[in-house]
């Protein structure tokens, strides 16, 4: 049994920033960061567009950023949280700049602020189209300077609570407390028990529950599922953001490659195959409307025109500028035979971001004692029914700081739990047929993509739930009888995610933000959060 003062699960922007901030304030603590593959692999690493923050105070203001966020969130944002993130954001961004993050500047040596959908001003700091890579690089370098303990290839399987001491815990039990986690050491294939005084889930998104996603394969919603199994509160899972412009590659790839919204901010225009603009039919902001509107419009045009994709026209843009801003996108398009300066880029919506997740308060505390959550796995109230572009990295920076302050203030009052038993692996055998896992995963992705996508209906949601119960029962059977593997755990977690999305969608009898259903096409006059 391993003991660590602070256990952080995840090495993306949420996990690393929290760890750095705690370590800077209390270097004497034992802080352990777990990551299920290598330390660089995360959604963070693939972020393209950048970090939204009010930088140019002559033209921009906190009020404008707040209003844009609320507008995108379609009535479901928590205004206090939006205020906190928008106001504290620039200072947090300055901190990572001080740690070495490079953001592009213009000829006047001022930050080259980009524009994305739903923003009324240019306020996106970026490093070419590789902002996430630059942030991940910076945070890992800072973690190295602080000598932080990052354990690669450690897969967190379940949170430890009173349940493991033999108590019967339900979602209504008061005082559920987190004592650490059971984790799979992928080097040895053995389960280990890690006891911690405080734990932070920073496990990122869950895009892999859909067939087409911009998220890397690690995005299997593990933290959200672990918290749900530990009987914690999850919120607003029906709000799944589909990015309007993933690159359409007929060869198929997982993940699909993103064509950043910043390309539209730079002047790219959405068109049909025969070169007609269509966005003015849907929103006066045209190609730069918020994502829910643009993704639905593309989906609708694809259905109307019987097409597999729509097109992003960049042929009128200056080549030198395009290459300077979007070198990776340019190269990727070329690699599949599309020259953005001569051909329209084929694009298709793809699952991109989970707006809901672990319900946390304004300092990142989950409904379990001594358990915080940070980053994409959370529902802080910032995004409401639809996240404003480039607000996600900002949210993680702001909440990491708040969590670190709270951990530092309160850790002395928290002791390690006593009497936690080791993981019980008796009566399990090695899995005989991997196909049982891989085929179930394919089925799950098909169900979610066909029935719980951009447009939903009661019949589709019911069908999805019925099919998922079958998968759930089969997978639980497998889980209870075979030795644990990352693939089996991810399948189990993704089934939970699929269930949470579909159940929350079934509970929302209106269309709002990212949730659109043909049975209830209009918004209700009152606000309802879907808590599970
Ligand atoms: P992640 O960065 O995903 O990190 C999760 C970590 O948890 C990983 O280290 C993973 O290995 C670990 N982990 C997960 N499960 C387990 C487990 N069971 N055990 C151990 N470790 C585990 N947002 C913006 O604001 N601006 C952008 O420009 C932008 N562009 C994007 C482009 C793409 C292609 C994608 C996919 C996302 C983009 N986003 C953007 C969203 C943003 O990148 C993410 O929301 C954010 O980086 C999430 O950070 P995180 O720390 O919460 O999670
Ligand atoms: C993008 O670059 O389009 C992604 C931005 C985001 O998801 O916030």
Coordinates of C-alpha atoms and ligand atoms in Angstrom, one line a residue:
X1 CA 0.0 0.0 0.0
X2 CA 1.4 3.4 -1.1
X3 CA 0.8 6.6 0.8
X4 CA 0.9 10.1 -0.7
X5 CA -0.3 13.4 0.8
X6 CA -1.9 14.5 -2.5
X7 CA -2.8 12.2 -5.3
X8 CA -3.5 13.8 -8.7
X9 CA -4.9 11.7 -11.5
X10 CA -4.1 13.2 -14.9
X11 CA -1.1 15.0 -16.4
X12 CA -2.9 17.5 -18.7
X13 CA -3.3 21.2 -18.0
X14 CA -5.7 20.5 -15.0
X15 CA -3.5 18.0 -13.2
X16 CA -0.1 19.5 -13.8
X17 CA -1.1 23.1 -13.0
X18 CA -2.7 22.0 -9.7
X19 CA 0.4 19.9 -8.8
X20 CA 2.8 22.8 -9.6
X21 CA 0.8 25.3 -7.6
X22 CA 0.6 23.0 -4.5
X23 CA 4.3 22.1 -4.8
X24 CA 5.3 25.7 -5.0
X25 CA 3.4 26.5 -1.8
X26 CA 4.3 23.3 0.1
X27 CA 7.4 21.7 -1.3
X28 CA 7.6 19.3 1.7
X29 CA 4.5 17.4 0.6
X30 CA 4.5 14.1 -1.2
X31 CA 2.5 14.7 -4.4
X32 CA 2.0 11.9 -6.8
X33 CA 0.7 12.4 -10.3
X34 CA -0.6 9.4 -12.2
X35 CA -1.1 9.2 -15.9
X36 CA -2.4 6.3 -17.8
X37 CA -0.1 6.4 -20.8
X38 CA 2.9 8.8 -21.1
X39 CA 3.1 12.2 -19.5
X40 CA 2.5 14.2 -22.7
X41 CA -0.6 12.4 -23.9
X42 CA -3.7 14.4 -23.1
X43 CA -6.4 16.5 -24.7
X44 CA -4.4 19.4 -23.7
X45 CA -1.6 18.5 -26.0
X46 CA -3.9 18.7 -29.1
X47 CA -5.5 22.1 -28.3
X48 CA -5.1 24.3 -31.4
X49 CA -7.0 27.6 -31.3
X50 CA -5.6 28.9 -27.9
X51 CA -6.6 30.4 -24.6
X52 CA -9.3 33.1 -24.4
X53 CA -8.4 35.9 -22.0
X54 CA -9.1 39.7 -21.9
X55 CA -5.7 41.0 -22.9
X56 CA -6.2 44.1 -24.9
X57 CA -8.1 46.2 -22.4
X58 CA -8.4 49.2 -24.8
X59 CA -10.8 47.3 -27.0
X60 CA -11.9 44.3 -24.9
X61 CA -13.3 44.1 -21.4
X62 CA -14.2 41.5 -18.8
X63 CA -17.9 42.4 -19.3
X64 CA -17.6 41.5 -23.0
X65 CA -16.0 38.2 -22.3
X66 CA -18.6 37.5 -19.7
X67 CA -21.4 38.3 -22.0
X68 CA -20.0 36.2 -24.9
X69 CA -19.6 33.2 -22.4
X70 CA -23.2 33.6 -21.1
X71 CA -24.6 34.0 -24.6
X72 CA -22.9 30.8 -25.8
X73 CA -24.0 29.0 -22.6
X74 CA -27.6 29.6 -23.6
X75 CA -29.0 30.4 -20.1
X76 CA -27.3 27.6 -18.1
X77 CA -24.0 29.3 -17.1
X78 CA -23.5 30.1 -13.4
X79 CA -22.8 33.9 -13.7
X80 CA -20.7 34.0 -10.5
X81 CA -18.4 31.3 -12.0
X82 CA -18.1 33.1 -15.3
X83 CA -17.1 36.3 -13.5
X84 CA -14.4 34.4 -11.5
X85 CA -12.9 32.8 -14.6
X86 CA -13.0 35.8 -16.8
X87 CA -11.5 38.1 -14.1
X88 CA -8.9 35.8 -12.7
X89 CA -8.0 34.3 -16.1
X90 CA -5.5 36.9 -17.4
X91 CA -3.4 36.6 -14.2
X92 CA -3.3 32.8 -14.5
X93 CA -2.3 33.0 -18.2
X94 CA 0.5 35.5 -17.2
X95 CA 1.7 32.8 -14.8
X96 CA 2.2 30.2 -17.5
X97 CA 3.9 32.8 -19.6
X98 CA 6.3 33.4 -16.7
X99 CA 6.9 29.7 -16.6
X100 CA 8.0 29.8 -20.2
X101 CA 4.9 29.4 -22.4
X102 CA 5.3 31.2 -25.8
X103 CA 2.4 32.8 -27.5
X104 CA 2.7 34.4 -30.9
X105 CA 3.3 38.2 -31.2
X106 CA 2.7 40.6 -34.0
X107 CA 5.2 43.0 -35.7
X108 CA 4.5 45.5 -32.9
X109 CA 5.6 42.9 -30.3
X110 CA 2.1 42.7 -28.9
X111 CA 0.2 39.4 -28.6
X112 CA -1.4 38.3 -31.9
X113 CA -4.9 37.8 -30.5
X114 CA -7.1 35.4 -32.6
X115 CA -10.8 35.3 -33.0
X116 CA -13.1 32.2 -32.7
X117 CA -16.9 31.6 -32.9
X118 CA -19.0 33.4 -30.4
X119 CA -16.3 35.9 -29.4
X120 CA -17.1 39.6 -30.0
X121 CA -13.4 40.6 -29.8
X122 CA -10.0 39.1 -30.7
X123 CA -8.9 37.6 -27.4
X124 CA -7.3 34.2 -28.1
X125 CA -3.7 33.8 -27.2
X126 CA -2.1 31.1 -29.3
X127 CA 1.1 29.5 -30.4
X128 CA 0.6 28.9 -34.1
X129 CA -1.9 26.0 -34.3
X130 CA -0.1 24.1 -31.5
X131 CA -1.1 26.0 -28.4
X132 CA -1.8 22.9 -26.4
X133 CA 1.5 21.3 -27.3
X134 CA 3.3 24.5 -26.1
X135 CA 1.3 24.5 -22.8
X136 CA 1.9 20.9 -22.1
X137 CA 5.7 21.4 -22.9
X138 CA 5.8 24.3 -20.5
X139 CA 4.0 22.5 -17.7
X140 CA 6.2 19.4 -17.9
X141 CA 9.3 21.5 -17.9
X142 CA 8.1 23.3 -14.8
X143 CA 7.2 20.0 -13.2
X144 CA 10.7 18.8 -13.9
X145 CA 12.3 21.8 -12.2
X146 CA 10.1 21.2 -9.2
X147 CA 11.1 17.5 -9.3
X148 CA 7.4 16.4 -9.3
X149 CA 6.7 12.7 -9.2
X150 CA 4.9 11.7 -12.4
X151 CA 4.0 8.0 -12.6
X152 CA 3.4 7.0 -16.2
X153 CA 1.3 4.0 -17.3
X154 CA -0.6 4.0 -14.0
X155 CA -4.3 3.5 -14.7
X156 CA -6.7 4.7 -11.9
X157 CA -9.6 2.2 -11.7
X158 CA -11.7 3.2 -8.8
X159 CA -11.9 5.8 -5.9
X160 CA -11.6 4.4 -2.4
X161 CA -14.4 5.5 0.0
X162 CA -16.3 4.1 3.0
X163 CA -17.7 1.5 0.6
X164 CA -14.3 -0.2 0.9
X165 CA -14.6 -0.3 4.7
X166 CA -17.8 -2.3 4.3
X167 CA -20.4 0.5 4.5
X168 CA -23.4 0.6 2.3
X169 CA -23.2 3.9 0.4
X170 CA -25.9 5.5 -1.8
X171 CA -26.0 8.7 -3.7
X172 CA -27.9 10.2 -0.7
X173 CA -25.4 9.1 1.9
X174 CA -24.0 12.2 3.6
X175 CA -20.2 12.6 4.2
X176 CA -18.9 10.2 1.5
X177 CA -15.1 10.6 1.7
X178 CA -12.4 9.8 -0.7
X179 CA -9.3 8.0 0.8
X180 CA -7.3 7.5 -2.4
X181 CA -7.6 5.1 -5.4
X182 CA -7.1 1.6 -6.6
X183 CA -4.8 1.8 -9.6
X184 CA -3.5 -0.7 -12.2
X185 CA 0.3 -0.6 -12.6
X186 CA 0.5 -1.2 -16.3
X187 CA 4.2 -2.1 -16.0
X188 CA 3.4 -5.1 -13.8
X189 CA -0.2 -5.7 -14.6
X190 CA -0.9 -5.7 -10.8
X191 CA -3.4 -3.6 -8.9
X192 CA -2.0 -1.2 -6.3
X193 CA -3.7 0.7 -3.5
X194 CA -2.8 4.4 -3.1
X195 CA -3.9 6.1 0.0
X196 CA -4.0 9.9 -0.1
X197 CA -5.1 12.7 2.2
X198 CA -6.5 14.7 -0.7
X199 CA -7.2 13.6 -4.2
X200 CA -7.7 15.5 -7.4
X201 CA -9.3 14.1 -10.5
X202 CA -8.0 15.7 -13.7
X203 CA -8.8 12.9 -16.1
X204 CA -10.1 15.0 -19.0
X205 CA -12.8 14.4 -21.5
X206 CA -14.8 11.4 -23.0
X207 CA -14.9 12.0 -26.7
X208 CA -14.1 8.3 -27.4
X209 CA -17.7 7.5 -26.7
X210 CA -18.5 8.6 -30.2
X211 CA -17.3 7.2 -33.5
X212 CA -15.9 10.5 -34.8
X213 CA -14.0 12.5 -32.2
X214 CA -11.2 15.0 -32.1
X215 CA -10.2 13.6 -28.7
X216 CA -7.2 11.2 -28.4
X217 CA -7.9 7.6 -27.3
X218 CA -7.2 8.3 -23.7
X219 CA -10.4 10.4 -23.5
X220 CA -12.6 7.7 -22.1
X221 CA -14.3 9.6 -19.2
X222 CA -12.5 7.6 -16.5
X223 CA -12.8 10.3 -13.8
X224 CA -16.4 11.0 -14.4
X225 CA -17.2 7.3 -14.3
X226 CA -15.2 6.7 -11.2
X227 CA -16.9 9.5 -9.4
X228 CA -20.3 8.2 -10.5
X229 CA -19.5 4.7 -9.2
X230 CA -18.4 6.3 -5.9
X231 CA -21.9 7.9 -5.8
X232 CA -20.8 11.4 -6.4
X233 CA -22.8 14.1 -8.3
X234 CA -22.6 14.5 -12.0
X235 CA -24.2 17.3 -13.9
X236 CA -25.3 18.4 -17.4
X237 CA -23.9 15.4 -19.3
X238 CA -26.3 15.9 -22.2
X239 CA -24.3 18.9 -23.4
X240 CA -21.8 17.3 -25.7
X241 CA -20.0 19.7 -27.9
X242 CA -19.5 18.7 -31.5
X243 CA -16.8 20.7 -33.2
X244 CA -18.1 21.9 -36.6
X245 CA -14.9 21.5 -38.5
X246 CA -13.0 18.2 -38.2
X247 CA -11.1 17.3 -41.3
X248 CA -13.2 14.8 -43.4
X249 CA -10.8 12.0 -44.3
X250 CA -12.5 9.3 -46.3
X251 CA -9.8 6.8 -45.1
X252 CA -11.1 7.2 -41.6
X253 CA -8.9 7.9 -38.5
X254 CA -9.3 7.9 -34.8
X255 CA -9.0 10.7 -33.6
X256 CA -10.2 12.8 -36.5
X257 CA -8.0 15.8 -37.1
X258 CA -9.3 19.2 -36.1
X259 CA -9.4 22.2 -38.4
X260 CA -9.3 24.9 -35.7
X261 CA -12.1 27.4 -35.4
X262 CA -9.3 30.0 -35.6
X263 CA -9.2 29.3 -39.3
X264 CA -12.7 30.7 -39.6
X265 CA -11.6 33.5 -37.2
X266 CA -8.9 34.2 -39.8
X267 CA -11.4 34.5 -42.6
X268 CA -12.2 30.9 -43.7
X269 CA -15.8 30.6 -44.9
X270 CA -18.1 27.6 -44.8
X271 CA -19.6 26.5 -48.1
X272 CA -21.4 23.7 -49.9
X273 CA -19.6 21.6 -52.4
X274 CA -20.7 23.9 -55.2
X275 CA -19.2 26.9 -53.4
X276 CA -22.4 28.5 -52.0
X277 CA -22.3 30.1 -48.5
X278 CA -25.1 28.8 -46.2
X279 CA -24.4 30.1 -42.7
X280 CA -26.5 33.3 -43.2
X281 CA -29.6 31.1 -43.2
X282 CA -28.8 30.0 -39.6
X283 CA -27.2 33.0 -37.8
X284 CA -26.2 36.6 -38.6
X285 CA -22.7 35.8 -37.3
X286 CA -22.4 33.3 -40.2
X287 CA -19.3 31.1 -40.0
X288 CA -18.3 32.6 -36.6
X289 CA -21.6 31.8 -34.8
X290 CA -21.2 29.7 -31.6
X291 CA -20.4 26.0 -32.1
X292 CA -23.8 24.5 -31.4
X293 CA -25.3 26.6 -34.1
X294 CA -22.6 26.0 -36.7
X295 CA -22.4 22.2 -36.0
X296 CA -26.2 21.9 -36.4
X297 CA -26.2 24.0 -39.6
X298 CA -23.5 21.8 -41.1
X299 CA -25.3 18.6 -40.0
X300 CA -28.5 20.0 -41.6
X301 CA -26.8 21.0 -44.9
X302 CA -25.2 17.6 -45.1
X303 CA -28.6 15.9 -44.8
X304 CA -30.3 18.4 -47.2
X305 CA -27.6 17.9 -49.9
X306 CA -27.0 14.2 -49.2
X307 CA -23.3 14.9 -48.6
X308 CA -20.7 13.3 -46.3
X309 CA -19.1 16.7 -45.5
X310 CA -19.3 20.5 -46.1
X311 CA -16.4 22.7 -47.0
X312 CA -14.2 25.4 -45.6
X313 CA -13.0 27.8 -48.2
X314 CA -9.6 29.4 -47.5
X315 CA -8.5 30.0 -51.0
X316 CA -8.9 33.8 -50.8
X317 CA -6.6 34.0 -47.8
X318 CA -3.0 35.1 -48.0
X319 CA -0.8 32.0 -48.2
X320 CA 2.1 33.4 -46.1
X321 CA -0.2 34.4 -43.3
X322 CA -2.1 31.1 -43.4
X323 CA 1.1 29.1 -43.2
X324 CA 2.5 31.2 -40.3
X325 CA -0.8 30.7 -38.3
X326 CA -1.7 27.2 -39.3
X327 CA 1.3 25.2 -40.3
X328 CA 0.1 21.9 -38.9
X329 CA -3.3 22.2 -40.4
X330 CA -1.8 23.1 -43.8
X331 CA 0.5 20.0 -43.7
X332 CA -2.2 17.7 -42.6
X333 CA -4.5 18.8 -45.4
X334 CA -1.7 18.3 -47.9
X335 CA -1.1 14.8 -46.5
X336 CA -4.6 13.8 -47.6
X337 CA -4.3 15.5 -51.0
X338 CA -6.1 18.8 -50.1
X339 CA -4.2 22.1 -50.7
X340 CA -6.0 24.7 -48.6
X341 CA -4.8 27.4 -51.0
X342 CA -6.3 25.7 -54.0
X343 CA -9.0 23.3 -52.7
X344 CA -11.8 23.8 -50.3
X345 CA -11.1 21.8 -47.1
X346 CA -13.7 19.0 -46.5
X347 CA -15.1 19.3 -43.0
X348 CA -17.5 17.4 -40.8
X349 CA -18.7 17.8 -37.2
X350 CA -17.0 15.6 -34.6
X351 CA -17.5 15.1 -30.9
X352 CA -15.1 17.5 -29.2
X353 CA -15.9 18.4 -25.6
X354 CA -18.0 17.4 -22.6
X355 CA -19.6 20.5 -21.1
X356 CA -21.0 18.5 -18.1
X357 CA -19.2 16.3 -15.7
X358 CA -18.3 16.1 -12.0
X359 CA -20.3 18.8 -10.2
X360 CA -17.8 21.0 -8.4
X361 CA -18.2 24.2 -6.4
X362 CA -16.3 27.5 -6.9
X363 CA -13.1 26.0 -5.5
X364 CA -13.2 22.8 -7.4
X365 CA -14.6 20.6 -4.6
X366 CA -16.7 17.6 -5.7
X367 CA -19.6 16.2 -3.7
X368 CA -17.1 13.8 -2.0
X369 CA -15.0 15.0 0.9
X370 CA -11.3 15.4 0.2
X371 CA -11.9 15.0 -3.5
X372 CA -11.4 17.8 -6.0
X373 CA -11.8 17.8 -9.7
X374 CA -10.2 20.1 -12.3
X375 CA -10.4 20.6 -16.1
X376 CA -12.6 18.9 -18.7
X377 CA -13.9 16.2 -16.3
X378 CA -15.8 18.9 -14.3
X379 CA -18.9 20.8 -14.5
X380 CA -18.0 24.1 -12.9
X381 CA -20.9 26.2 -14.3
X382 CA -18.7 28.1 -16.7
X383 CA -19.9 26.5 -19.9
X384 CA -23.6 26.0 -19.3
X385 CA -25.3 24.4 -22.3
X386 CA -22.5 25.2 -24.7
X387 CA -18.8 26.1 -24.1
X388 CA -17.4 29.2 -25.7
X389 CA -14.4 28.4 -27.8
X390 CA -11.0 28.5 -26.0
X391 CA -12.6 28.9 -22.5
X392 CA -11.6 25.4 -21.5
X393 CA -7.8 25.9 -21.0
X394 CA -8.6 29.1 -19.1
X395 CA -11.1 27.3 -16.8
X396 CA -8.5 24.7 -16.0
X397 CA -5.9 27.3 -15.1
X398 CA -8.2 29.3 -12.9
X399 CA -9.6 26.2 -11.0
X400 CA -6.2 24.7 -10.6
X401 CA -5.1 27.8 -8.7
X402 CA -8.3 27.8 -6.5
X403 CA -7.9 24.1 -5.7
X404 CA -4.2 24.5 -4.8
X405 CA -5.0 27.3 -2.4
X406 CA -7.7 25.2 -0.7
X407 CA -5.6 22.1 -0.5
X408 CA -2.8 24.1 1.1
X409 CA -5.1 25.7 3.6
X410 CA -6.9 22.5 4.7
X411 CA -4.5 19.6 4.3
X412 CA -3.2 19.7 7.9
X413 CA -6.6 18.7 9.2
X414 CA -6.8 15.5 7.0
X415 CA -5.3 12.2 8.0
X416 CA -4.8 8.9 6.0
X417 CA -7.6 6.4 6.3
X418 CA -7.0 3.3 8.4
X419 CA -8.1 -0.3 7.6
X420 CA -8.5 0.0 3.8
X421 CA -8.2 -3.5 2.4
X422 CA -6.0 -4.3 -0.7
X423 CA -7.7 -4.9 -4.0
X424 CA -9.3 -8.4 -4.2
X425 CA -8.5 -10.2 -7.4
X426 CA -9.4 -13.7 -6.3
X427 CA -11.6 -15.8 -8.6
X428 CA -10.8 -13.8 -11.7
X429 CA -9.0 -15.2 -14.8
X430 CA -7.2 -13.7 -17.8
X431 CA -9.6 -12.6 -20.6
X432 CA -9.7 -15.2 -23.3
X433 CA -11.2 -13.1 -26.1
X434 CA -10.3 -9.5 -26.6
X435 CA -12.9 -9.3 -29.3
X436 CA -15.6 -9.2 -26.6
X437 CA -14.2 -5.9 -25.5
X438 CA -13.3 -4.4 -28.9
X439 CA -16.7 -5.3 -30.5
X440 CA -18.7 -3.9 -27.5
X441 CA -16.8 -0.6 -27.9
X442 CA -17.6 -0.4 -31.6
X443 CA -21.3 -1.1 -30.8
X444 CA -21.3 1.6 -28.1
X445 CA -19.8 4.2 -30.5
X446 CA -22.4 3.2 -33.1
X447 CA -25.3 3.6 -30.7
X448 CA -24.1 7.0 -29.4
X449 CA -23.4 8.3 -32.9
X450 CA -26.6 7.1 -34.4
X451 CA -29.0 7.9 -31.6
X452 CA -27.5 10.5 -29.2
X453 CA -25.7 12.8 -31.7
X454 CA -26.3 16.4 -32.7
X455 CA -30.1 15.8 -33.3
X456 CA -32.0 13.6 -30.8
X457 CA -35.5 12.4 -30.2
X458 CA -37.4 10.4 -27.6
X459 CA -37.4 7.2 -29.7
X460 CA -33.7 7.4 -30.4
X461 CA -32.8 8.0 -26.8
X462 CA -34.9 5.1 -25.6
X463 CA -33.4 2.8 -28.2
X464 CA -29.9 3.9 -27.1
X465 CA -30.7 3.2 -23.5
X466 CA -32.1 -0.2 -24.2
X467 CA -29.1 -1.2 -26.3
X468 CA -26.7 0.1 -23.7
X469 CA -28.2 -1.9 -20.8
X470 CA -27.3 -5.0 -22.7
X471 CA -23.7 -3.9 -23.2
X472 CA -23.6 -2.8 -19.5
X473 CA -24.7 -6.2 -18.3
X474 CA -22.3 -8.1 -20.5
X475 CA -19.4 -5.9 -19.6
X476 CA -20.1 -6.0 -15.8
X477 CA -20.1 -9.8 -16.2
X478 CA -16.7 -9.7 -17.9
X479 CA -15.4 -7.2 -15.3
X480 CA -16.4 -9.4 -12.4
X481 CA -14.8 -12.6 -13.7
X482 CA -11.6 -11.5 -15.6
X483 CA -8.4 -9.9 -14.5
X484 CA -8.4 -6.1 -15.0
X485 CA -7.1 -4.6 -18.2
X486 CA -7.0 -0.9 -19.3
X487 CA -9.2 -1.9 -22.3
X488 CA -11.9 -3.4 -20.1
X489 CA -11.8 -0.5 -17.7
X490 CA -12.1 2.0 -20.5
X491 CA -15.0 0.1 -22.1
X492 CA -16.8 0.0 -18.7
X493 CA -16.2 3.7 -18.2
X494 CA -17.4 4.6 -21.7
X495 CA -20.6 2.7 -21.2
X496 CA -21.2 4.7 -18.0
X497 CA -20.5 7.9 -20.0
X498 CA -22.9 6.8 -22.7
X499 CA -25.5 6.1 -20.1
X500 CA -25.0 9.4 -18.3
X501 CA -25.3 11.4 -21.6
X502 CA -28.4 9.5 -22.8
X503 CA -30.1 9.6 -19.4
X504 CA -29.5 13.3 -19.0
X505 CA -30.7 14.0 -22.5
X506 CA -33.9 12.0 -21.8
X507 CA -34.5 14.1 -18.7
X508 CA -34.3 17.4 -20.6
X509 CA -37.6 18.1 -22.3
X510 CA -36.5 21.1 -24.3
X511 CA -33.8 22.1 -26.8
X512 CA -31.1 24.3 -25.4
X513 CA -27.5 24.9 -26.4
X514 CA -25.9 21.7 -27.5
X515 CA -29.0 19.5 -26.7
X516 CA -31.4 19.5 -29.6
X517 CA -34.4 17.1 -29.7
X518 CA -37.1 17.0 -32.4
X519 CA -39.7 16.1 -29.7
X520 CA -39.1 19.4 -27.7
X521 CA -37.7 21.8 -30.2
X522 CA -38.1 25.0 -28.1
X523 CA -36.6 26.2 -24.9
X524 CA -38.4 26.1 -21.6
X525 CA -38.9 29.4 -19.8
X526 CA -37.2 28.2 -16.7
X527 CA -33.7 26.8 -16.0
X528 CA -33.1 23.2 -15.0
X529 CA -29.8 21.5 -14.3
X530 CA -29.7 17.8 -14.9
X531 CA -28.0 16.2 -11.9
X532 CA -27.5 12.5 -11.7
Ligands
LIG1 P1 -6.5 16.2 -20.4 O1 -5.5 17.2 -21.0 O2 -7.2 15.4 -21.4 O3 -5.6 15.3 -19.4 C1 -6.2 14.1 -18.9 C2 -5.1 13.3 -18.2 O4 -5.7 12.3 -17.4 C3 -4.2 12.6 -19.2 O5 -2.9 12.7 -18.7 C4 -4.7 11.2 -19.1 O6 -3.7 10.2 -19.3 C5 -5.1 11.1 -17.6 N1 -6.0 10.1 -17.3 C6 -7.3 9.9 -17.8 N2 -7.9 8.8 -17.2 C7 -6.9 8.3 -16.4 C8 -6.9 7.1 -15.5 N3 -8.0 6.3 -15.5 N4 -5.8 6.9 -14.8 C9 -4.7 7.7 -14.9 N5 -4.7 8.8 -15.7 C10 -5.8 9.1 -16.4 N6 -9.6 24.1 -25.4 C11 -9.3 25.4 -25.4 O7 -9.6 26.1 -24.4 N7 -8.7 25.9 -26.5 C12 -8.4 25.2 -27.6 O8 -7.8 25.7 -28.5 C13 -8.7 23.8 -27.6 N8 -8.5 23.1 -28.7 C14 -8.7 21.7 -28.6 C15 -8.4 20.9 -29.7 C16 -8.5 19.5 -29.6 C17 -8.1 18.7 -30.8 C18 -9.1 19.0 -28.5 C19 -9.3 17.5 -28.3 C20 -9.5 19.8 -27.4 C21 -9.3 21.1 -27.5 N9 -9.6 22.0 -26.4 C22 -9.3 23.3 -26.4 C23 -10.2 21.4 -25.2 C24 -9.0 21.3 -24.2 O9 -7.8 20.9 -24.8 C25 -9.3 20.3 -23.1 O10 -10.6 20.5 -22.6 C26 -8.3 20.4 -21.9 O11 -7.0 20.4 -22.4 C27 -8.5 19.3 -20.9 O12 -7.5 19.4 -20.0 P2 -7.5 18.3 -18.8 O13 -6.3 18.6 -18.0 O14 -8.8 18.5 -18.1 O15 -7.5 16.9 -19.4
LIG2 C1 -10.3 25.1 -32.0 O1 -9.1 25.4 -32.2 O2 -11.2 25.2 -32.8 C2 -10.6 24.5 -30.7 C3 -10.9 25.5 -29.7 C4 -11.6 24.9 -28.5 O3 -12.0 23.8 -28.5 O4 -11.8 25.7 -27.5

